[in-house]
Tab-separated table of C-alpha atoms in Angstrom:
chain	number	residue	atom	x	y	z
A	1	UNK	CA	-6.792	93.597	-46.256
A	2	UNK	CA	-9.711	94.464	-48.879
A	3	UNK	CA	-10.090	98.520	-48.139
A	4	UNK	CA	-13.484	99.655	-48.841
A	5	UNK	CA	-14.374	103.107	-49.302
A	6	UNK	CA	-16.868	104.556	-46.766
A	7	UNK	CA	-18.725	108.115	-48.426
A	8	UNK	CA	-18.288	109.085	-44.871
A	9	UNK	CA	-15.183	107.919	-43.319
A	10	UNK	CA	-12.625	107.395	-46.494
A	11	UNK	CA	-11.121	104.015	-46.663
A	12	UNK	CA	-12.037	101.503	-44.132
A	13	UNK	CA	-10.856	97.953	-43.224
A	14	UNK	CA	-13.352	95.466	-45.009
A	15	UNK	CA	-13.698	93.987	-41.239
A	16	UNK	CA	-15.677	97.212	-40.393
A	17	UNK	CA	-18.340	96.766	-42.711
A	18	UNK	CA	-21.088	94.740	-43.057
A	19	UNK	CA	-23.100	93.911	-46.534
A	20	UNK	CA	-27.088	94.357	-46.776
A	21	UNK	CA	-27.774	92.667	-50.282
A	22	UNK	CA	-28.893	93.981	-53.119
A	23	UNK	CA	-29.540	97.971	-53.935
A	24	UNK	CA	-32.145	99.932	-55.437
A	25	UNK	CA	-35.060	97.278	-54.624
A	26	UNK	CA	-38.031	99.831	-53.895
A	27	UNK	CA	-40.806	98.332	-51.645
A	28	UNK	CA	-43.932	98.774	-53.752
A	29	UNK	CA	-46.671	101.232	-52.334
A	30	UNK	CA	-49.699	99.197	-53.015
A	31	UNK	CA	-48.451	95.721	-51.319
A	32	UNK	CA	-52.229	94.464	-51.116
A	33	UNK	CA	-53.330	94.830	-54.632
A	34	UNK	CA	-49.946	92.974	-56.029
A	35	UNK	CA	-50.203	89.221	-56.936
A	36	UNK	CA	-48.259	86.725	-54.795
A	37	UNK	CA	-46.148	86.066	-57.850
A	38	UNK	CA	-44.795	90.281	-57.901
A	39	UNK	CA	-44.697	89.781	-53.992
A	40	UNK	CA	-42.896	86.994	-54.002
A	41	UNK	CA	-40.787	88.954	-56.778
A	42	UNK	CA	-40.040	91.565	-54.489
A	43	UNK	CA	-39.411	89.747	-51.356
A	44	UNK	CA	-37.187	87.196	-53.105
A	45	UNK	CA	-36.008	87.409	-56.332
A	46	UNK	CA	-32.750	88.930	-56.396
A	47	UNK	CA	-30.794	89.411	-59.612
A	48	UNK	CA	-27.057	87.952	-58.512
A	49	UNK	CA	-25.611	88.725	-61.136
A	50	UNK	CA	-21.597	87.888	-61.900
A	51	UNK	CA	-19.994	91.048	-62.657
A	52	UNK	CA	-20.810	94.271	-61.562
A	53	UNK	CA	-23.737	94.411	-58.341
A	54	UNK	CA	-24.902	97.461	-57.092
A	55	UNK	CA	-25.528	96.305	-52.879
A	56	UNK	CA	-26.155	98.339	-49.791
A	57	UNK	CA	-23.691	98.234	-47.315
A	58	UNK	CA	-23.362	99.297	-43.597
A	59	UNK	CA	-20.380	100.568	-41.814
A	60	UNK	CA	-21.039	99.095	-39.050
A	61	UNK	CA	-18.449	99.094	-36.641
A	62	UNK	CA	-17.388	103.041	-37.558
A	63	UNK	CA	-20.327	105.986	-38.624
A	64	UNK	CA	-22.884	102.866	-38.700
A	65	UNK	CA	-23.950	104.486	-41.723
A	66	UNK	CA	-25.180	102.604	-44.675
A	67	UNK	CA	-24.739	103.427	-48.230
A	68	UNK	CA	-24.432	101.895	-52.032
A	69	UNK	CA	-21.582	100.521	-53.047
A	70	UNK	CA	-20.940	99.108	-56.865
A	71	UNK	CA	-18.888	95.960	-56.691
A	72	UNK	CA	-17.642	93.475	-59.136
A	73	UNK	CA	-18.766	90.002	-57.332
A	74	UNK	CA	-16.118	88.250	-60.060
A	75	UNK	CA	-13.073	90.450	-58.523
A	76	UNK	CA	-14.369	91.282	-55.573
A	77	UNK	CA	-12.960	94.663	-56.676
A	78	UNK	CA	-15.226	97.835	-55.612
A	79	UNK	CA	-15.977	100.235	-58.316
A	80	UNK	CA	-18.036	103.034	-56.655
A	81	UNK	CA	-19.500	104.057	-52.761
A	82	UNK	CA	-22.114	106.563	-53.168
A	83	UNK	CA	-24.454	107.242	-50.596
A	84	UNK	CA	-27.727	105.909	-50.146
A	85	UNK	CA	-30.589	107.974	-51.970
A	86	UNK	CA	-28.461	108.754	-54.910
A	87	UNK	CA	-28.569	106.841	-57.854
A	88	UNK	CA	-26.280	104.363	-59.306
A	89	UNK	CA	-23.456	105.743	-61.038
A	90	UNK	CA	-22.947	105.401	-64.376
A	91	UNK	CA	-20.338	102.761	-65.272
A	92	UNK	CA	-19.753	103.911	-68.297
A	93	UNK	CA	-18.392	107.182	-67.099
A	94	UNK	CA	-16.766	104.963	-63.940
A	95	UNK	CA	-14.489	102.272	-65.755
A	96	UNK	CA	-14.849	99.239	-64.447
A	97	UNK	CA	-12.191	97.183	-62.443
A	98	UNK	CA	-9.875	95.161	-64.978
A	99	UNK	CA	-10.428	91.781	-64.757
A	100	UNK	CA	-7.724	88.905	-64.181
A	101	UNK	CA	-8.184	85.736	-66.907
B	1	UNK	CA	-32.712	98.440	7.468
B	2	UNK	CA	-28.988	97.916	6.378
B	3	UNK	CA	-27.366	101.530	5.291
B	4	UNK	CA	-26.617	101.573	1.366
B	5	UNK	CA	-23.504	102.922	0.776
B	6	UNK	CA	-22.281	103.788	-3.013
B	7	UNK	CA	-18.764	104.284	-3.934
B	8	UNK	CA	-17.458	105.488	-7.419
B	9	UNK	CA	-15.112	102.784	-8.985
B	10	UNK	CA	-13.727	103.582	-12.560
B	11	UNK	CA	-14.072	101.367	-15.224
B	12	UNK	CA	-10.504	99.733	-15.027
B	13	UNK	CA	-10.336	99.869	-11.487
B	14	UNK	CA	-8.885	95.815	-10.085
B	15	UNK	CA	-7.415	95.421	-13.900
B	16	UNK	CA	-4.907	98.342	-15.005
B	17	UNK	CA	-1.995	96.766	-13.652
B	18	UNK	CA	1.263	96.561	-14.930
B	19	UNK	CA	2.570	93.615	-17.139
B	20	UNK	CA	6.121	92.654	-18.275
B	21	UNK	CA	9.458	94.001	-17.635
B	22	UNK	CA	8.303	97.758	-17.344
B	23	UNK	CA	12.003	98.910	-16.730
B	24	UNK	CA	11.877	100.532	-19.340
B	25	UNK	CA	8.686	100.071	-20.446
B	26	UNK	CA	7.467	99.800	-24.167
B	27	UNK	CA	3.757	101.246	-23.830
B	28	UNK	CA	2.658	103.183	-20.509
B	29	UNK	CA	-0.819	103.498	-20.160
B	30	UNK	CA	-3.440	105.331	-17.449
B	31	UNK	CA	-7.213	106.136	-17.200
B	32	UNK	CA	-8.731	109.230	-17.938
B	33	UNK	CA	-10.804	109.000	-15.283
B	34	UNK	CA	-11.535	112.747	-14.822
B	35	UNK	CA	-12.376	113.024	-18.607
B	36	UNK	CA	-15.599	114.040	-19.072
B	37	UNK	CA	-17.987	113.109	-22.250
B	38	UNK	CA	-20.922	114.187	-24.022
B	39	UNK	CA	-22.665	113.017	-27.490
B	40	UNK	CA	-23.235	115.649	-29.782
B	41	UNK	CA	-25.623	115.552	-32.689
B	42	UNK	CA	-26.789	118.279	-34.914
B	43	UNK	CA	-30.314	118.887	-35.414
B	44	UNK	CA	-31.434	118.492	-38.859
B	45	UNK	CA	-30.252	121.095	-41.151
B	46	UNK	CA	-28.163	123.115	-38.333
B	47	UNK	CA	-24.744	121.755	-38.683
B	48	UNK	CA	-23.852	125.121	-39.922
B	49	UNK	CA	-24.845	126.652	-37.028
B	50	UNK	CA	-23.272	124.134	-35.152
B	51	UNK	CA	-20.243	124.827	-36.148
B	52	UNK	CA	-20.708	128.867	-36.276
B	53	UNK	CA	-21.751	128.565	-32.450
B	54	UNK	CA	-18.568	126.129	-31.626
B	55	UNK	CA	-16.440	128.437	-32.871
B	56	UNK	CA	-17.781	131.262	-30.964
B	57	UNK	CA	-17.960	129.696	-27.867
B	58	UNK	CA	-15.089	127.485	-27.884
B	59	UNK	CA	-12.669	129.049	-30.154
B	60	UNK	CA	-12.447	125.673	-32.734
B	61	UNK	CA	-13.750	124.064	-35.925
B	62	UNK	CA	-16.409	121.593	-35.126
B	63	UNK	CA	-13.726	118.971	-36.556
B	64	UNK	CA	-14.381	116.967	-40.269
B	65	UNK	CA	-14.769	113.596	-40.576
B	66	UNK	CA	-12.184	111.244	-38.709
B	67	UNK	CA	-10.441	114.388	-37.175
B	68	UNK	CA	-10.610	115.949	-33.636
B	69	UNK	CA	-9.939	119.454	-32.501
B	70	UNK	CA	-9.363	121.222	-29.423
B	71	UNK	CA	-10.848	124.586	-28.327
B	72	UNK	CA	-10.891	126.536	-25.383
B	73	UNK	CA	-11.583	123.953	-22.197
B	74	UNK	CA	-12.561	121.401	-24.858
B	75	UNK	CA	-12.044	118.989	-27.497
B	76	UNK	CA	-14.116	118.128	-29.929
B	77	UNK	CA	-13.893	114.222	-31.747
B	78	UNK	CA	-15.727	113.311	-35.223
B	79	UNK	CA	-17.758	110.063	-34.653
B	80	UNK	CA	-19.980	110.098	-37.815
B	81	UNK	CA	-21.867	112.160	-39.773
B	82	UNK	CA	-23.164	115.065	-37.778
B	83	UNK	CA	-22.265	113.374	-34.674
B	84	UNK	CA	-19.438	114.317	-32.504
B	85	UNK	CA	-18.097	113.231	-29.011
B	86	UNK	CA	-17.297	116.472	-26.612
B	87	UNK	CA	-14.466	116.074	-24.273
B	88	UNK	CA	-13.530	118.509	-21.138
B	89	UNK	CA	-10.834	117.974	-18.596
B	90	UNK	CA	-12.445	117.628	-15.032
B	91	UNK	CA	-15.351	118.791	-17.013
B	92	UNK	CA	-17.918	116.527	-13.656
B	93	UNK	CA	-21.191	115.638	-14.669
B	94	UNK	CA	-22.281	119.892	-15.340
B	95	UNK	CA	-20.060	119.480	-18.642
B	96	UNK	CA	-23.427	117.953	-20.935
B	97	UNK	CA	-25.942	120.067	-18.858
B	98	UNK	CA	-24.088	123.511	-19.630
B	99	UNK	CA	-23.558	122.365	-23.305
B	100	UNK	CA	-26.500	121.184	-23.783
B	101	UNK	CA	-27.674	124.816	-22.796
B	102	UNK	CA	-25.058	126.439	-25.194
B	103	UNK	CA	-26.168	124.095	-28.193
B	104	UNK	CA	-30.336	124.482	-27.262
B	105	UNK	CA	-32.054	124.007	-30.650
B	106	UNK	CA	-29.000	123.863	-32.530
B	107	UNK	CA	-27.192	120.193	-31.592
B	108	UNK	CA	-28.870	117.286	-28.504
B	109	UNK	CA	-26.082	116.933	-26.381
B	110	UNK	CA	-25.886	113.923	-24.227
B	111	UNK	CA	-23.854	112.912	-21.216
B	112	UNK	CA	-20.913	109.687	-21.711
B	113	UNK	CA	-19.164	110.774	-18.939
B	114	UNK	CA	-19.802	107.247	-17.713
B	115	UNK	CA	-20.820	105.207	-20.831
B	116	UNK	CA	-16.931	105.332	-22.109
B	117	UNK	CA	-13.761	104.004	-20.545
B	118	UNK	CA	-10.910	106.292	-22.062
B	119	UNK	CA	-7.610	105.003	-21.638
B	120	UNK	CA	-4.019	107.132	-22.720
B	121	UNK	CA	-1.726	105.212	-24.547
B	122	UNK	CA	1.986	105.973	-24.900
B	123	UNK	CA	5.159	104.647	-25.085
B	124	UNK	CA	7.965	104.077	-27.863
B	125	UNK	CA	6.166	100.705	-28.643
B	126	UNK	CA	2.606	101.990	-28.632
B	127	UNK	CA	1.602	101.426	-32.465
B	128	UNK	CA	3.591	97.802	-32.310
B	129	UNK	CA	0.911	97.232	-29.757
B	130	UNK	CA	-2.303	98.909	-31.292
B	131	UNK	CA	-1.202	97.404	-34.631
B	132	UNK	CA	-1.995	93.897	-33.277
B	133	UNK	CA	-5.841	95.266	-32.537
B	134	UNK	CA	-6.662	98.345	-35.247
B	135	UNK	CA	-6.628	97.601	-38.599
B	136	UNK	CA	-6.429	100.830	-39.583
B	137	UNK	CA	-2.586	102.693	-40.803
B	138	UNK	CA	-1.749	103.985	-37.804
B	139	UNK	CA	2.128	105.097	-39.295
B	140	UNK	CA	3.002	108.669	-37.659
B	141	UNK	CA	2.658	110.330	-41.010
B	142	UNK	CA	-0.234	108.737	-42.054
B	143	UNK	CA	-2.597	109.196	-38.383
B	144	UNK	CA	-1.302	112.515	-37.427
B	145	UNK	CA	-2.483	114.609	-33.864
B	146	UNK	CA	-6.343	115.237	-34.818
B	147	UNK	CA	-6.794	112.194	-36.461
B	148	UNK	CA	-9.673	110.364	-34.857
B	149	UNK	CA	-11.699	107.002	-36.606
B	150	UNK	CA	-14.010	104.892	-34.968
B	151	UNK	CA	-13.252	100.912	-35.631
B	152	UNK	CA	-12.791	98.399	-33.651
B	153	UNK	CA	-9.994	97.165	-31.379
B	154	UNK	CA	-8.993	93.443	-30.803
B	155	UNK	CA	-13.538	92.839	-31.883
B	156	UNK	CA	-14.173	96.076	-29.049
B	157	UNK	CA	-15.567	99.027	-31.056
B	158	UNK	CA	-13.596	102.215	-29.981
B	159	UNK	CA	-13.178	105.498	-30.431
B	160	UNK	CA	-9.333	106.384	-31.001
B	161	UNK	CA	-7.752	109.597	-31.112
B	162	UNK	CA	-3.987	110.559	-31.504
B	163	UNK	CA	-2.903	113.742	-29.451
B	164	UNK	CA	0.304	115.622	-29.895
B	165	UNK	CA	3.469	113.796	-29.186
B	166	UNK	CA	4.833	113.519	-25.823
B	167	UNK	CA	7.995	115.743	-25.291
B	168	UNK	CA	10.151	112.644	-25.207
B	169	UNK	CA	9.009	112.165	-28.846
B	170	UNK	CA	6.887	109.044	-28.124
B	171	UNK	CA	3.176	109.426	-29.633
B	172	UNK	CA	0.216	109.281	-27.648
B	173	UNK	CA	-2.965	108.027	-28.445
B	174	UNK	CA	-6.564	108.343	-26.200
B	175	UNK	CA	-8.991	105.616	-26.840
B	176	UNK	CA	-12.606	105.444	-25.818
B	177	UNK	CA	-14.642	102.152	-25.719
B	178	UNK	CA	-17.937	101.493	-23.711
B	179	UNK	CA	-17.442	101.264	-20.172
B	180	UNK	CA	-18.561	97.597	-20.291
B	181	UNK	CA	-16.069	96.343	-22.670
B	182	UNK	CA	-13.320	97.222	-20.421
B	183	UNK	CA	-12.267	93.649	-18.994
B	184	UNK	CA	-12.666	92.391	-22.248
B	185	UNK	CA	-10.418	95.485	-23.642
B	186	UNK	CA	-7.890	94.848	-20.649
B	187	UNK	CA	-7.340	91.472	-21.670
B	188	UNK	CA	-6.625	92.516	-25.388
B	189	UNK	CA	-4.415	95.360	-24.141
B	190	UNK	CA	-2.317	93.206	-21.404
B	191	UNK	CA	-1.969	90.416	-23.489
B	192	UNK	CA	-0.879	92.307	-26.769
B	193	UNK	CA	1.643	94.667	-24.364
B	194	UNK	CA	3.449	91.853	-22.068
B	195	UNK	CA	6.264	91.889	-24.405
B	196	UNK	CA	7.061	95.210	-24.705
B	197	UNK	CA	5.857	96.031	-20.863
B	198	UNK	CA	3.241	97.600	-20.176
B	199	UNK	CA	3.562	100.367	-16.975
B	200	UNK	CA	1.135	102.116	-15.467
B	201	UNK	CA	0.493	105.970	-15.091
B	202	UNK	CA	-1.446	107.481	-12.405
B	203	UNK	CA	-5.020	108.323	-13.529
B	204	UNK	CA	-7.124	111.338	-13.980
């Protein structure tokens, strides 16, 4: 069972817990005077990367809360929940998960 | 005109029935029927006070996250952040009017009374049965009395709570789920029970 920590709750079952996508993707405050190429940028184009992500997830089925979480999408491994409105913590100063060969 | 007459039926009432060989039993539950509920949330900014005015009035913390506490003619559960479920014993449908009075301005208090279906669990084989639902560690020195978490139970979100141990030394648990869910809970519960026997214990 892949524990995931909640900023709220502590560890939580991953089962509880539902992912949004990616984090930190601010909707622009002039929509109408973008192109439809940065539109289509925003609405779209995601950056899913391998390695470390920084996605927004939702506890769903406990607080219902959603927050940030850093997470290595090679491991799987979680490196960081923060919650949302903070920014994303440094991973320099947060080492990342070792990876397996 | 045909007369209309309306008759209170609890939420498990033509389910909670016993399963199994129930001499002795393994997990004895009952309905907290007289239990009565209210959602509290604090207004923005006055969890402080929240918390001051709870522990005037009630003689308890306002419990942290994923604990529960119990004050004078109350108890208090953590559901989230700045929300809390309110609990009083025969507490009748004046418990969320008179706290919503208490808490005016500083929490909105709303009554669950009959939103939830709250069922006691005991029994020496009660976390052999909730360990086939909760995914949570539920080992006695790892979910102590005044833990609390809100997950889900065999796919039913609940609220679960562990009170003190029985004097027999078994460990009880209370869990709350909506009052809809209950069939659907019942058939978890029976099912997961029927080999350690499940008995019944009168209500209230």
């Amino acid at each position: 069972m892949l524990l995931i920590r909640c900023p709220h709750c502590g560890n939580r079952p991953e089962i509880e817990f539902h992912c949004g996508g990616e984090a930190h993707i601010a909707r622009p405050e002039t929509p109408s005077e973008m192109t439809d190429q940065h539109w289509a940028e925003f609405l779209y184009y995601r950056t899913n990367p391998k390695g470390m992500h920084a996605e927004r997830w939702q506890h769903r089925h406990g607080c219902g809360r959603w927050f940030n979480a850093l997470r290595d999408t090679v491991t799987d491994k979680f490196a960081a929940t923060y919650e949302m409105g903070s920014p994303r913590p440094d991973l320099a100063a947060t080492p990342a998960p070792a990876r397996t060969a | 005109m045909s007369e209309i007459s309306v008759k209170a039926v609890h939420a498990f009432d033509g389910l909670i029935t016993p399963v199994g060989e129930t001499r002795p039993a393994g997990v004895v539950v009952s309905e907290r029927t007289e239990l009565a509920l209210a959602a509290v949330l604090a207004r923005k900014r006055r969890a402080g006070d929240l918390a001051a005015l709870v522990a005037n009035e009630f003689g308890c913390h306002l419990p942290a996250p994923a604990r529960r506490t119990e004050g004078r003619d109350i108890s208090v559960v953590s559901t989230g952040p700045g929300a809390w479920l309110a609990c009083r014993e025969a507490g009748g449908y004046g418990f969320a009017e008179n706290l919503a009075e208490t808490m005016q301005g500083v929490a909105s208090v709303t009554d669950q009374s009959d939103a939830f279906a709250v069922l006691r669990l005991t029994g020496p084989r009660v976390r052999n049965v909730l360990a086939k639902g909760i995914h949570l560690d539920l080992d006695a020195n790892v979910f102590l009395p005044g833990h609390a978490a809100v997950t889900q139970c065999g796919h039913v979100g609940v609220s679960l709570w562990r009170l003190d141990d029985l004097a027999g030394g078994d460990a009880a648990f209370e869990i709350a789920m909506f009052r809809s869910y209950a069939e659907s809970f019942w058939h978890w519960l029976s099912v997961s029970a029927a080999v350690y026997g499940l008995a019944v214990a009168a209500g209230g």
